[in-house]
Amino acid sequence: MTPKTVTAAEIAAARAAHPLAFRAPLNVRLRRAALWTGFALLYCWCLYDFDVSPARIWEGLGRLGRVLSFMFPPHVWTEWREFSEILKGLGETLSMAFLGTLLGAVIAFPLCFLGAKNINRLPILRFTVRRGFDIIRAFETLILALIFIRAFGLGPLAGVLAIAVGEIGVLAKLYAEAIENTSTKPVDGVVASGGSRTQSIRFAVLPQVWPVLLSITLYNFESNVRSGTILGIVGAGGIGFLLADRIGAYRWDEAWSIIFLIIAMVYLIDWLSGLIRARFIGTWEGAR
Amino acid sequence: MSAALLAFERDYSVQRRRSRLTFLAVTGVMLALFLLSAHASNFFLVTQVTLADGSRAERWVIGAGLPRLGEYISKTIPELSWATLGSDLADWFGRWRIWAVLLLETVLIAFMATVLGVIGGFVLSFPAARNLSPNRWVLWLSRRYLEIARTVPELVFALIFVFCFGIGPLAGVLAIGLHTAGALGKLYSEANENIDMRPLDGVKAAGGSWFDMIRYGAVPQVLPNVLSYTLLRFEINVRASSIIGYVGAGGLGQEFRTAMSYQEYTDLSALFIIILVTVTVIDRLSEMLRHRVIGLEARA
């Protein structure tokens, strides 16, 4: 049997019979056109407002090409003194992320019960606590770091505290949501066998959420390692300071090498925490 | 006691001992990590401070800093009184003309950067999806590119681009755009990996090329997801563009820097309120839009 071919006349007939299958109605087309025109106009206005000209882009790309050309071969520190400084910066970033996440978790853990619907039965208190978490999360870590530098001086301590305070808002919210997602049946069991409310939390709620809490904390540690690398740019310790220093001095080859090391470190942390999660914790569906 | 019960008791004690050992080991490791990182980040550092009477004393840094922190924060709170509320507010937001322009710039930086990131991430998400990539090398290359683009923070890109393109919003747009492309490309490619492959087979059977398969088979399936991720990213980018000015890449961030270095404390709280309100408004708007899109999708 030969395959059936469609003739032009048949297509025309089908088009006449079912116009909507071939073309959207006029008002839909008009709305779409208006949306795209508005979008394009806004973008063009942005280009004008930001003073973007082909010449400027071209010049910038030329400079970027020159900067990129310093990437290879990457700078290799031959002197141990210089290299140990870089390693110390990386270690400082890791310590800041670790300590910040740990402190944040320790403070957020008791607070999260106040924000969980199935533990805290007072809507007003719960609402207040939840908005408190929101307000803390509204502070950018970098801005917190800038404020803490004024109080605690330049250095990694400001970074640790900035990460910790930011984490309280994030972790308390995520913990509270994890607690709300627990099953009520174990709680009923504990209550039925004569347990108090504290005991029902300890023996029915907590065992359900432990793995989720650990998983959330681990994910936040990872993201803090990523975001902690820049805190040094404003003076809050870690590898960011060394990087900003190199870029400021136009030592691009060293800057690129530091960026490579940051990427390697983040990979390593991702891989390690993936291992830990797979081995001990299991998956958390809210993972980003 | 029956044999089964004895066996249970024995197994139970073995289990108990093992979990206790694990607990001890984990605690030990955590404690070691804590001490190590506390040492590296000066957590327990003790320094000399000058007391009120002029004498020097040894103090724990955090303990000494906390009152200073309170002092600093209280300085940022302006004096408002009911009687002169109008003029007090006018004084607090005295630079509102400049801030309004910079706020618009901040939102526009986020907008342009999101568009750039969406274009870059969308184009690369198809070669970076395991089920759609034409071959292994393309897959590997596009994945590595996206990973690097999202691992390097936008502030670092901004430092580099400020050097190349000069001080101003262009550097910020490019920096946030590049980072966004990396972050969105990953999310989009994950959406791509979850699609139904049958429509693509249909397009292929009808003689379509790889591009046709993507255009008519994959894109219609992922579009709602793409829209939802994009709106979420726009909010994140508004926050990012509000601080990127700190390194000279345009937007409100430069005002933060100015206010900090000239010690205009009340400006800081005003700027913070402006950013908070903007981000909240954009949050709400895009959430409404997102729910509408998802609702449309559910009905279809």
XYZ file of C-alpha atoms in Angstrom, chain A residues 3-4 34 43 67 88 93 118 135 146 185 197 212 216 234 265 277 286:
18
model
C 1.317 6.086 1.728
C -1.464 8.598 1.320
C 0.374 43.884 21.922
C 13.547 46.259 26.350
C 40.943 39.212 30.246
C 43.536 29.450 54.010
C 34.990 30.251 53.489
C 0.420 21.254 64.403
C 11.633 39.694 57.947
C 28.120 44.870 55.987
C -1.013 8.870 63.557
C 2.364 16.754 74.577
C 14.217 15.854 56.516
C 17.492 20.636 54.591
C 32.906 43.481 51.226
C 35.566 23.366 46.077
C 22.642 12.214 51.844
C 11.957 20.167 48.358
